[in-house]
Tab-separated table of C-alpha atoms in Angstrom:
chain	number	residue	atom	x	y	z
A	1	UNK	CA	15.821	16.455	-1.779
A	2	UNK	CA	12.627	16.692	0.457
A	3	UNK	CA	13.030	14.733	4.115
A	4	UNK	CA	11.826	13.908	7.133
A	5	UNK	CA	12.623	16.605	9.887
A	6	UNK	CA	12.310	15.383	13.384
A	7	UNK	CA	12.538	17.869	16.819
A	8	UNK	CA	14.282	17.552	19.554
A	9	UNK	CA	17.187	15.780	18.088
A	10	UNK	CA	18.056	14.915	21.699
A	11	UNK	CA	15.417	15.189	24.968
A	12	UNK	CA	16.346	14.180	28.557
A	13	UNK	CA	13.253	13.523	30.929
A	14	UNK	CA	12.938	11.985	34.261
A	15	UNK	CA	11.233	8.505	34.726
A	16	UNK	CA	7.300	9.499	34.937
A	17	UNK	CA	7.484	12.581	32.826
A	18	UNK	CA	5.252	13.090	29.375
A	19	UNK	CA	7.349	13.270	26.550
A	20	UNK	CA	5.813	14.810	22.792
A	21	UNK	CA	8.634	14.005	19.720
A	22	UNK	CA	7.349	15.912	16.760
A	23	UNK	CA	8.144	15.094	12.899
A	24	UNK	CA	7.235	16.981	9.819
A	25	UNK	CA	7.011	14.168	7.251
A	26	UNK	CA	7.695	15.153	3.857
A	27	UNK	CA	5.054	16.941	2.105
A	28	UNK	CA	3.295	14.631	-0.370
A	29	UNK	CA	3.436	11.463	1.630
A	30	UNK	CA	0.241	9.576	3.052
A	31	UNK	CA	1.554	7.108	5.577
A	32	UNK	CA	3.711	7.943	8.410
A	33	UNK	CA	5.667	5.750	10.858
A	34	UNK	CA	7.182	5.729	14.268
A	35	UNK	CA	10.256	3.260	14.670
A	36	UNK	CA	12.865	3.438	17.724
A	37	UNK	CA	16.184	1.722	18.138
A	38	UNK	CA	17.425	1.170	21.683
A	39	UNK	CA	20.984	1.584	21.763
A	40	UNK	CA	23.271	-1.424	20.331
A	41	UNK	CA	19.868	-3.296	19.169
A	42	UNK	CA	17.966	-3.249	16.171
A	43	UNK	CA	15.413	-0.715	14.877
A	44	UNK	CA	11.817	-1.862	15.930
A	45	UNK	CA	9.128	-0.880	14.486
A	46	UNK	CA	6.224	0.966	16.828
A	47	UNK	CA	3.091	2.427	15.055
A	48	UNK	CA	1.947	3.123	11.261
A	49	UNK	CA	-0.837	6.250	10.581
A	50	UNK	CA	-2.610	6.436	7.269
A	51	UNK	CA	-5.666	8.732	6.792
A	52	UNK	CA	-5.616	9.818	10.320
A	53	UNK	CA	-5.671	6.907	12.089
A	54	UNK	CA	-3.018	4.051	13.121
A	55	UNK	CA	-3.350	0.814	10.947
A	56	UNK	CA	-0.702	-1.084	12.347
A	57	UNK	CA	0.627	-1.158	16.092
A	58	UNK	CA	3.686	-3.102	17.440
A	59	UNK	CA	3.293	-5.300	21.147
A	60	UNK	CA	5.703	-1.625	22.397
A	61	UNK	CA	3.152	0.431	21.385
A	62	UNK	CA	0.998	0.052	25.074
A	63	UNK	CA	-1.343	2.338	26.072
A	64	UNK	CA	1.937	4.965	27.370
A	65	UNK	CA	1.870	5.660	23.789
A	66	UNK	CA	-0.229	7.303	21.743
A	67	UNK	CA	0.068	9.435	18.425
A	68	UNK	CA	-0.960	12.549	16.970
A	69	UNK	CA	-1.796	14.045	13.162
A	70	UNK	CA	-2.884	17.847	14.694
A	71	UNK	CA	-2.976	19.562	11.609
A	72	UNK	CA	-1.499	19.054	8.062
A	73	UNK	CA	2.001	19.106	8.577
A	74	UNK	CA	3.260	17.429	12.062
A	75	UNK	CA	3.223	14.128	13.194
A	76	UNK	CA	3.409	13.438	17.036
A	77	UNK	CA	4.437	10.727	19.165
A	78	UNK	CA	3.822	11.266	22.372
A	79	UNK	CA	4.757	9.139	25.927
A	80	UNK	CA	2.603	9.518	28.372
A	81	UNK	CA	4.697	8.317	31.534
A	82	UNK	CA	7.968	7.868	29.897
A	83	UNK	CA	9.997	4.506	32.025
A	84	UNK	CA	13.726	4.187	32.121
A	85	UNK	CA	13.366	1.563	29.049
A	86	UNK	CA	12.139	4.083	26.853
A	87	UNK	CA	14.990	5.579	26.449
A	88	UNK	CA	16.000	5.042	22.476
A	89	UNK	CA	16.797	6.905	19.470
A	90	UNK	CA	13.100	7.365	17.755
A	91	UNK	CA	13.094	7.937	14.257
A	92	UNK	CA	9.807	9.119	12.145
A	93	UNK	CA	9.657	7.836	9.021
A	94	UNK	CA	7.151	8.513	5.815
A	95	UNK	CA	5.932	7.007	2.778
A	96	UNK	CA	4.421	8.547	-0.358
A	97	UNK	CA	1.485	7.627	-2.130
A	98	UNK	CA	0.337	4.277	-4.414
A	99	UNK	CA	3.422	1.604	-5.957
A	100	UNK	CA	5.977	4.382	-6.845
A	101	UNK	CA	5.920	5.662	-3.365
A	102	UNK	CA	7.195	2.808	-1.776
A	103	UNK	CA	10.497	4.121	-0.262
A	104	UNK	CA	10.033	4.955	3.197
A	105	UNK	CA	12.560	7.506	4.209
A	106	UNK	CA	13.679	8.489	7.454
A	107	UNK	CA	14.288	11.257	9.788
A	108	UNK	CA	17.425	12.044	11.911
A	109	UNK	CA	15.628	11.206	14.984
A	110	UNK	CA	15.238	11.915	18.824
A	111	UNK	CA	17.234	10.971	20.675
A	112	UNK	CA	14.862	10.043	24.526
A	113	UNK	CA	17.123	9.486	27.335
A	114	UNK	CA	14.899	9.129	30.392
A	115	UNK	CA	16.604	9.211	33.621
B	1	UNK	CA	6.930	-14.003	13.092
B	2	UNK	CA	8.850	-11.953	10.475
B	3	UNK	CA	12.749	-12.721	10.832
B	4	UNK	CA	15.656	-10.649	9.238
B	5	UNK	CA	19.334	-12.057	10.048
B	6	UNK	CA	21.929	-10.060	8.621
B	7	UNK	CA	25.526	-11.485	8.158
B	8	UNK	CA	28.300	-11.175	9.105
B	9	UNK	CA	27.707	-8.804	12.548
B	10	UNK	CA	31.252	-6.424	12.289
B	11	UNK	CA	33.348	-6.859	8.873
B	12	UNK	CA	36.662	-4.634	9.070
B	13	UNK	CA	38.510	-4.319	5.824
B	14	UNK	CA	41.006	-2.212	3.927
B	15	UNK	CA	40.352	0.509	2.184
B	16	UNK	CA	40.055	-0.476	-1.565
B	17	UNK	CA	38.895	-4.040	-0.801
B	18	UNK	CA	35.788	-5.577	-2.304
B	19	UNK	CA	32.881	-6.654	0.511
B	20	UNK	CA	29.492	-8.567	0.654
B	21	UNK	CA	26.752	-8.154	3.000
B	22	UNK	CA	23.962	-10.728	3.422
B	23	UNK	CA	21.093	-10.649	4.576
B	24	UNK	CA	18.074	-13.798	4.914
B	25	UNK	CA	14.578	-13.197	5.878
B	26	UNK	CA	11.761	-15.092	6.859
B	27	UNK	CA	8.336	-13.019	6.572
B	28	UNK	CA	4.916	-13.912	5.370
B	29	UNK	CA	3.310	-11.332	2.526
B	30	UNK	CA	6.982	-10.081	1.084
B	31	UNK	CA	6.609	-7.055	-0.435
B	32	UNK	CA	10.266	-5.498	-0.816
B	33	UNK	CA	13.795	-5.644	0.640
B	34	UNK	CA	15.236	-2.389	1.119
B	35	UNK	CA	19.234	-1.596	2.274
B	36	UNK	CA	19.792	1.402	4.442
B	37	UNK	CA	23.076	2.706	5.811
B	38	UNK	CA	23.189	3.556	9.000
B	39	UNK	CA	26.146	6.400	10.145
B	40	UNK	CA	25.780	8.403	13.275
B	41	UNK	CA	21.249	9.133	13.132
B	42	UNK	CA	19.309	8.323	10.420
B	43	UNK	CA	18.726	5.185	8.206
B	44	UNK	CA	19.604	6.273	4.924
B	45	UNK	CA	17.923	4.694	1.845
B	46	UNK	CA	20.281	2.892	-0.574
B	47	UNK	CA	18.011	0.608	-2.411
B	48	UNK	CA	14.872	-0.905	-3.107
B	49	UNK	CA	14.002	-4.410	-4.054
B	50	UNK	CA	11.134	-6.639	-5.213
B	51	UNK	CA	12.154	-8.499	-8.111
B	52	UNK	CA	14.498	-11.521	-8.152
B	53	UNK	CA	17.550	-11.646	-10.255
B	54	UNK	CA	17.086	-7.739	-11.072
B	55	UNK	CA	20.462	-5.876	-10.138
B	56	UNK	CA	20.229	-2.375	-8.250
B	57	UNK	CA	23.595	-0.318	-8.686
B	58	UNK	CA	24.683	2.721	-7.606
B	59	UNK	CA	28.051	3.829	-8.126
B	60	UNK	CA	30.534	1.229	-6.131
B	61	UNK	CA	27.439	0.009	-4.566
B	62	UNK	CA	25.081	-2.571	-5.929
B	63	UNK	CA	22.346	-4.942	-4.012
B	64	UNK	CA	20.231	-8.043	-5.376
B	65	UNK	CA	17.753	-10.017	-4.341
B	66	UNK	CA	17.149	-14.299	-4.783
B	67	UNK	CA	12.703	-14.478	-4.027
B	68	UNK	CA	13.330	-17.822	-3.836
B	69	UNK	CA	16.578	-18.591	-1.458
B	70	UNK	CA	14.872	-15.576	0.513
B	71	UNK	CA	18.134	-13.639	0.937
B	72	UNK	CA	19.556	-10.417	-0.665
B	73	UNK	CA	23.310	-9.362	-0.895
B	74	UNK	CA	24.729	-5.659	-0.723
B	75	UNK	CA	28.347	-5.603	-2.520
B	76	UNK	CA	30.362	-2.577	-2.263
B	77	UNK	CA	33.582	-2.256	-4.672
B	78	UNK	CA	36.967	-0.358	-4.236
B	79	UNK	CA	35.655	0.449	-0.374
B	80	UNK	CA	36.638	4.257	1.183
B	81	UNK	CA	36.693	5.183	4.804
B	82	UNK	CA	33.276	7.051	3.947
B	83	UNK	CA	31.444	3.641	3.535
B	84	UNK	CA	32.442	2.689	6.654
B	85	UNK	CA	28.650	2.502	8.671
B	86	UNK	CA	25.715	0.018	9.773
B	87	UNK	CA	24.261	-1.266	6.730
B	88	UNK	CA	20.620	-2.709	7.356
B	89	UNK	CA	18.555	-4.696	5.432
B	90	UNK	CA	14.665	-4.595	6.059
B	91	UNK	CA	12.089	-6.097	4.431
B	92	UNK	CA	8.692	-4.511	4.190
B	93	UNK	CA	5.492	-7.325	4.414
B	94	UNK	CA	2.442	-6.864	4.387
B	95	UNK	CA	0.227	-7.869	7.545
B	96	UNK	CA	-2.966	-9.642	8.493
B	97	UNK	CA	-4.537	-6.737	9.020
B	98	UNK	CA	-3.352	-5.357	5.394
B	99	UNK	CA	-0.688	-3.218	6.447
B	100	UNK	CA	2.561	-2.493	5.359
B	101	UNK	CA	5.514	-2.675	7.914
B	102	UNK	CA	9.202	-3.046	8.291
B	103	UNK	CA	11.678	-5.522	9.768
B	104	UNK	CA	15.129	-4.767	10.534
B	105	UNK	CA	17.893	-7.152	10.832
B	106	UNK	CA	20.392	-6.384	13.315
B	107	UNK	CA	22.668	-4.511	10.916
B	108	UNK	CA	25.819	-5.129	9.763
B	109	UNK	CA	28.911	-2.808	10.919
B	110	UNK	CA	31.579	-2.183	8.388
B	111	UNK	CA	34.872	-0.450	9.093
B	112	UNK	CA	36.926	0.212	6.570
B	113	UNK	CA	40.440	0.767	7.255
B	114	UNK	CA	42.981	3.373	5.407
């Protein structure tokens, strides 16, 4: 089954440090989606990208974020001055095209400790 | 804002026992109500949903969904120490701006005993 492949799995940075979390989404799929889920709470969602450019953005998703569709594979998330409260589990997600590609499926994640 | 409350928080059971998860939202523009299962990384997809009264089943597992109490339930039958994981419930709305996102409830964490 095609999926969601996400590198690092796990990344430690200090405070102030730019962080890049790649994702290859799977193949076929159109809209792409950065989610993160600080440890014990729920996940939240961040940013959605469609045709090379983010629709959606959450209140998170300041200006320390920003993302990335470089070329026709990867998908990039990337932290510009990464704080102590970043520090989550960020997961990549993807969606395929029109009402049959509804199910957004997820990567393993990365796992950002920021210390 | 779009809500999400999952119920209960922690269910521990023995193996072999019957269990319900619930889960209520509160979002403007519903579009569907997924159920993921949650072990040590990844969300895993169990099921999709966006028809009332339509049951999903998969195995021991089945999920469906009430449009009009706003709530979904995820039963799992004859429970092994494999199921035992966050299950979330999110529902996917569409927003002002014509976008499709998720919200997560909080997730509910099932042990199952042997």
């Amino acid at each position: 089954e095609p999926e969601v492949t996400q590198t690092p799995s796990h990344q430690v940075t200090q405070m102030g440090q730019e962080v890049i979390l790649r994702c290859v989404p799977i193949s076929n799929h159109l809209y792409f989606y950065w989610y993160r889920q600080i440890l014990g709470q729920k996940v939240e969602f961040l940013v959605s990208f469609y045709n090379n450019e983010i629709s959606e953005k959450s209140e998170i998703f300041d200006d320390q974020f920003s993302v990335e569709r470089p070329d026709g594979s990867n998908f990039t998330l990337k932290i510009r001055s990464t704080k102590l409260e970043d520090s989550a589990m960020y997961f990549c997600a993807s969606r395929g095209p029109g009402p049959l590609g509804r199910t957004i499926y997820f990567g393993e994640g990365s796992w950002l400790t920021v210390v | 804002e779009d809500k999400v409350v999952q119920s209960p928080l922690s269910l521990v059971v023995h193996e072999g026992d019957t269990v319900t998860l619930n889960c209520s939202y509160e979002v403007t523009n519903f579009r569907s109500l997924l159920w993921y299962k949650q072990e040590k990384k990844a969300p895993t997809f169990l099921f999709m949903l966006t028809s009332s009264g339509i049951e999903k089943k998969s195995g021991r597992l089945s999920s469906i969904l009430d449009k009009k109490e706003l709530f979904s339930i995820l039963n799992i039958t004859a429970t092994q120490t494999g199921d035992s994981a966050i299950y979330l419930c999110a529902v996917e709305a569409r927003s002002n701006f014509g976008n499709e996102k998720l919200t997560f409830g909080t997730g509910t964490r099932l042990t199952i005993i042997p």
